[in-house]
CSV table of C-alpha atoms in Angstrom, one decimal:
chain,number,residue,atom,x,y,z
B,938,MET,CA,0.0,0.0,0.0
B,939,ARG,CA,2.8,2.3,0.9
B,940,ARG,CA,4.6,1.4,-2.3
B,941,ARG,CA,1.5,2.2,-4.3
B,942,GLY,CA,1.2,5.6,-2.6
B,943,LYS,CA,4.8,6.4,-3.6
B,944,ILE,CA,4.0,5.5,-7.2
B,945,VAL,CA,1.0,7.7,-7.2
B,946,LEU,CA,2.9,10.6,-5.6
B,947,GLY,CA,5.8,10.1,-8.0
B,948,SER,CA,3.4,10.1,-11.0
B,949,LEU,CA,1.7,13.3,-9.7
B,950,LEU,CA,5.1,14.9,-9.2
B,951,ALA,CA,6.2,13.9,-12.7
B,952,ALA,CA,3.0,15.2,-14.1
B,953,LEU,CA,3.4,18.6,-12.3
B,954,LEU,CA,7.0,18.9,-13.5
B,955,GLY,CA,6.0,17.9,-17.0
B,956,GLY,CA,3.3,20.5,-17.0
B,957,ALA,CA,5.6,23.1,-15.6
B,958,PHE,CA,8.2,22.3,-18.3
B,959,LEU,CA,5.5,22.4,-21.0
B,960,PHE,CA,4.2,25.7,-19.7
B,961,ALA,CA,7.7,27.1,-19.6
B,962,SER,CA,8.4,25.8,-23.1
B,963,ILE,CA,5.2,27.4,-24.4
B,964,ALA,CA,6.0,30.7,-22.7
B,965,TRP,CA,9.5,30.7,-24.1
B,966,PHE,CA,8.2,29.8,-27.6
B,967,LEU,CA,5.6,32.6,-27.5
B,968,TRP,CA,8.2,35.1,-26.2
B,969,ARG,CA,10.6,34.0,-28.9
B,970,GLU,CA,7.9,34.3,-31.5
B,971,SER,CA,6.9,37.8,-30.3
B,972,VAL,CA,10.5,39.0,-30.5
B,973,ASP,CA,11.0,37.5,-33.9
B,974,ALA,CA,7.7,39.0,-35.1
B,975,GLU,CA,8.7,42.4,-33.7
B,976,ARG,CA,12.0,42.2,-35.4
B,977,ALA,CA,10.5,41.1,-38.7
B,978,TYR,CA,7.9,43.9,-38.6
B,979,SER,CA,10.4,46.6,-37.6
B,980,VAL,CA,12.9,45.5,-40.3
B,981,GLY,CA,10.0,45.6,-42.7
B,982,LEU,CA,9.0,49.1,-41.6
B,983,ALA,CA,12.6,50.4,-42.0
B,984,ASN,CA,13.1,48.6,-45.2
B,985,SER,CA,9.8,49.6,-46.7
B,986,LEU,CA,10.6,53.3,-46.0
B,987,GLY,CA,14.2,53.0,-47.2
B,988,LEU,CA,13.4,51.0,-50.3
B,989,ARG,CA,10.6,53.4,-51.3
B,990,THR,CA,13.0,56.4,-50.9
B,991,GLU,CA,15.7,54.7,-52.8
B,992,GLN,CA,13.2,53.8,-55.6
B,993,ILE,CA,12.2,57.4,-55.8
B,994,PHE,CA,15.8,58.5,-56.3
B,995,LEU,CA,16.4,55.8,-58.9
B,996,ASP,CA,13.2,56.6,-60.7
B,997,THR,CA,14.0,60.3,-60.7
B,998,ARG,CA,17.5,59.6,-62.1
B,999,ASN,CA,16.0,57.4,-64.8
B,1000,LEU,CA,13.3,60.0,-65.6
B,1001,LEU,CA,16.0,62.7,-66.1
B,1002,ASP,CA,17.9,60.3,-68.3
B,1003,ARG,CA,14.8,59.8,-70.5
B,1004,PHE,CA,14.4,63.5,-70.8
B,1005,ASN,CA,18.1,63.8,-71.8
B,1006,ARG,CA,17.4,61.4,-74.7
B,1007,LEU,CA,14.1,63.0,-75.6
B,1008,ARG,CA,14.0,63.9,-79.3
B,1009,VAL,CA,12.2,67.3,-79.0
B,1010,THR,CA,13.4,70.9,-79.3
B,1011,PRO,CA,14.6,72.1,-75.9
B,1012,CYS,CA,12.1,74.3,-74.2
B,1013,SER,CA,9.5,73.8,-76.9
B,1014,ARG,CA,5.8,73.3,-76.2
B,1015,GLU,CA,6.3,69.5,-76.5
B,1016,HIS,CA,9.3,69.5,-74.1
B,1017,LEU,CA,7.5,71.6,-71.5
B,1018,GLN,CA,4.4,69.5,-71.7
B,1019,ALA,CA,6.4,66.3,-71.2
B,1020,MET,CA,8.1,67.7,-68.2
B,1021,GLN,CA,4.8,68.9,-66.8
B,1022,ASP,CA,3.2,65.5,-67.2
B,1023,ALA,CA,6.0,63.8,-65.5
B,1024,ALA,CA,6.0,66.2,-62.5
B,1025,MET,CA,2.2,65.9,-62.1
B,1026,ALA,CA,2.5,62.1,-62.1
B,1027,ARG,CA,4.9,62.2,-59.1
B,1028,PRO,CA,3.6,64.2,-56.2
B,1029,TYR,CA,7.0,64.5,-54.6
B,1030,ILE,CA,8.4,66.4,-57.6
B,1031,ARG,CA,7.8,70.1,-57.4
B,1032,ALA,CA,9.6,71.2,-60.6
B,1033,ILE,CA,11.6,69.9,-63.6
B,1034,GLY,CA,14.0,72.1,-65.5
B,1035,TYR,CA,16.3,72.1,-68.6
B,1036,TRP,CA,19.9,73.2,-68.3
B,1037,GLN,CA,22.4,74.3,-70.9
B,1038,GLU,CA,25.8,74.1,-69.2
B,1039,THR,CA,25.5,76.3,-66.1
B,1040,GLU,CA,22.2,78.0,-66.9
B,1041,ARG,CA,18.6,76.6,-66.4
B,1042,LEU,CA,16.9,77.8,-69.6
B,1043,CYS,CA,13.3,76.7,-68.8
B,1044,SER,CA,11.3,74.7,-66.3
B,1045,VAL,CA,7.9,73.7,-65.1
B,1046,GLY,CA,6.7,73.9,-61.5
B,1047,PHE,CA,8.1,75.9,-58.6
B,1048,HIS,CA,11.8,76.6,-59.5
B,1049,GLN,CA,11.0,80.3,-59.7
B,1050,GLY,CA,14.6,81.0,-60.8
B,1051,LEU,CA,16.0,78.9,-58.0
B,1052,LYS,CA,19.7,78.3,-58.5
B,1053,PRO,CA,21.9,77.6,-55.5
B,1054,PRO,CA,25.5,78.9,-55.9
B,1055,ARG,CA,27.2,75.5,-56.1
B,1056,ALA,CA,26.3,71.8,-55.8
B,1057,ASP,CA,26.8,70.0,-52.5
B,1058,ARG,CA,27.7,66.7,-54.2
B,1059,ILE,CA,28.8,65.6,-57.6
B,1060,TYR,CA,28.8,61.8,-57.8
B,1061,ASP,CA,30.8,59.5,-60.1
B,1062,ASN,CA,27.5,58.2,-61.5
B,1063,GLY,CA,26.7,61.7,-62.9
B,1064,VAL,CA,24.1,62.8,-60.3
B,1065,VAL,CA,24.5,66.3,-59.0
B,1066,ALA,CA,22.8,67.1,-55.7
B,1067,TRP,CA,21.9,70.2,-53.6
B,1068,TRP,CA,20.7,69.5,-50.0
B,1069,PRO,CA,17.7,71.3,-48.6
B,1070,SER,CA,18.8,74.7,-47.3
B,1071,PRO,CA,17.8,78.3,-47.2
B,1072,GLN,CA,19.2,78.6,-50.8
B,1073,THR,CA,16.7,76.0,-52.0
B,1074,ARG,CA,13.7,77.3,-50.2
B,1075,VAL,CA,10.5,78.0,-52.2
B,1076,GLY,CA,7.2,78.8,-50.5
B,1077,GLY,CA,8.6,78.0,-47.1
B,1078,VAL,CA,9.8,74.5,-48.1
B,1079,GLU,CA,13.5,73.7,-48.5
B,1080,LEU,CA,13.7,71.5,-51.6
B,1081,PHE,CA,16.2,68.8,-52.5
B,1082,LEU,CA,17.6,69.4,-56.0
B,1083,MET,CA,18.9,66.6,-58.2
B,1084,ARG,CA,20.5,67.1,-61.7
B,1085,TYR,CA,21.4,64.4,-64.2
B,1086,GLY,CA,22.7,65.5,-67.5
B,1087,GLU,CA,20.8,68.5,-69.0
B,1088,HIS,CA,17.7,68.2,-66.6
B,1089,ASP,CA,17.1,68.6,-62.9
B,1090,VAL,CA,14.2,68.2,-60.5
B,1091,ALA,CA,13.2,69.8,-57.2
B,1092,ILE,CA,11.9,67.2,-54.7
B,1093,ASP,CA,9.9,68.0,-51.6
B,1094,PRO,CA,11.7,65.9,-49.0
B,1095,ARG,CA,8.6,65.9,-46.7
B,1096,LEU,CA,7.0,63.4,-49.1
B,1097,LEU,CA,9.9,61.0,-49.2
B,1098,LEU,CA,8.7,59.2,-46.0
B,1099,ASP,CA,5.1,57.8,-45.9
B,1100,LEU,CA,4.4,56.2,-42.5
B,1101,GLY,CA,0.7,55.7,-43.2
B,1102,PRO,CA,-2.1,56.5,-40.7
B,1103,ASN,CA,-0.3,55.2,-37.5
B,1104,THR,CA,0.6,58.4,-35.6
B,1105,LYS,CA,2.8,56.5,-33.2
B,1106,ARG,CA,5.4,55.8,-35.8
B,1107,GLN,CA,8.4,58.1,-36.3
B,1108,ALA,CA,11.1,58.0,-38.9
B,1109,ALA,CA,13.9,60.1,-40.3
B,1110,LEU,CA,15.9,60.1,-43.5
B,1111,TRP,CA,19.5,61.0,-43.9
B,1112,VAL,CA,21.5,61.3,-47.1
B,1113,GLU,CA,25.3,61.3,-46.7
B,1114,GLN,CA,24.7,61.4,-43.0
B,1115,LEU,CA,22.9,64.7,-43.4
B,1116,PRO,CA,19.3,65.1,-42.2
B,1117,MET,CA,16.9,65.2,-45.2
B,1118,ALA,CA,13.4,64.7,-43.7
B,1119,GLN,CA,11.6,63.4,-40.6
B,1120,VAL,CA,8.1,62.5,-39.7
B,1121,PRO,CA,6.7,64.1,-37.6
B,1122,ALA,CA,8.5,67.3,-38.1
B,1123,ASN,CA,9.3,67.6,-34.3
B,1124,ALA,CA,10.5,64.0,-34.0
B,1125,LYS,CA,13.8,63.5,-32.0
B,1126,LEU,CA,15.4,60.4,-33.5
B,1127,PRO,CA,18.9,59.1,-33.0
B,1128,ALA,CA,21.4,59.7,-35.8
B,1129,PRO,CA,22.3,56.6,-38.0
B,1130,SER,CA,25.7,56.5,-36.4
B,1131,GLN,CA,24.0,55.7,-33.1
B,1132,VAL,CA,21.9,52.8,-34.4
B,1133,LYS,CA,23.1,49.5,-35.8
B,1134,VAL,CA,21.7,48.4,-39.2
B,1135,GLY,CA,18.8,46.1,-38.5
B,1136,VAL,CA,16.5,46.2,-35.5
B,1137,HIS,CA,16.8,46.6,-31.8
B,1138,VAL,CA,13.9,45.9,-29.4
B,1139,ASP,CA,14.3,48.2,-26.4
B,1140,ARG,CA,12.0,46.7,-23.9
B,1141,ALA,CA,13.1,49.0,-21.1
B,1142,ARG,CA,11.6,52.0,-23.0
B,1143,GLY,CA,9.0,49.9,-24.9
B,1144,LEU,CA,10.3,50.8,-28.3
B,1145,VAL,CA,11.3,49.0,-31.5
B,1146,ILE,CA,14.1,50.9,-33.3
B,1147,SER,CA,15.4,50.0,-36.7
B,1148,ARG,CA,17.8,51.3,-39.3
B,1149,PHE,CA,17.9,50.9,-43.1
B,1150,SER,CA,21.2,51.7,-44.9
B,1151,ARG,CA,21.9,51.5,-48.6
B,1152,ASN,CA,24.2,53.1,-51.3
B,1153,ALA,CA,22.6,52.2,-54.6
B,1154,LEU,CA,22.6,55.8,-56.0
B,1155,MET,CA,23.7,57.9,-53.0
B,1156,PRO,CA,24.2,56.9,-49.4
B,1157,ILE,CA,20.9,56.9,-47.6
B,1158,ASP,CA,19.8,55.9,-44.1
B,1159,VAL,CA,16.4,55.6,-42.5
B,1160,VAL,CA,15.8,55.3,-38.8
B,1161,ALA,CA,12.4,54.2,-37.6
B,1162,VAL,CA,10.9,54.1,-34.1
B,1163,GLU,CA,7.6,52.7,-32.9
B,1164,PRO,CA,6.2,51.7,-29.5
B,1165,ILE,CA,6.0,47.9,-29.0
B,1166,ASP,CA,2.3,48.1,-27.9
B,1167,SER,CA,1.3,49.6,-31.3
B,1168,PHE,CA,2.7,46.5,-33.0
B,1169,TRP,CA,0.7,44.2,-30.6
B,1170,GLY,CA,-2.4,46.3,-31.3
B,1171,ARG,CA,-2.1,45.6,-35.1
B,1172,HIS,CA,-1.1,42.0,-34.4
B,1173,SER,CA,-4.2,41.3,-32.3
B,1174,GLN,CA,-6.5,42.8,-34.9
B,1175,SER,CA,-5.2,40.5,-37.6
B,1176,LEU,CA,-5.9,37.4,-35.5
């Protein structure tokens, strides 16, 4: 009888230990899954913002290249109409202009005779860039100018980052380690040099911080920050 009691007690103890182990395993698995999900989402957020910005720059360079090869008389009605159609199809482009050597002969949009004294960067790939500054300000907005060959564009940097309707997200764009745009305008985000490429889950502050870095056309960095709870809010709604 005593032996049977020991067997029962041992079985109960084993069952309890097994249940505790199973519970701990499930908890660890769920925690691991949550961290991986947060990382995957955050990397996706930083990558989606960075890839979109990179694609805008590449598309703009290709657009200018097509204008350089356009078989129309410079500054003719056909030329101006083509530039206007291209600018209207891209909301981030505020103007497109045609150059002859160091003079912009004609343009569509909001250049308004805008001509900074000298370029900030001349890349080996042929792109010439002017950073947003008081010298590129039109209508209260400091524009980013990009020239390739005989044409240039003025880009509104505020439209380079699209974070969607979630007001808890924050992001900033740097080009050549210089600030280009940030959403919201009063956001205080760490510089790229302070954030490793990839993702960091800061549980102490309840934040997911990620960084995208690429140099396809020019060196760009995007740093994105979002509260962890906003991720879980979206995740629970999708279940």
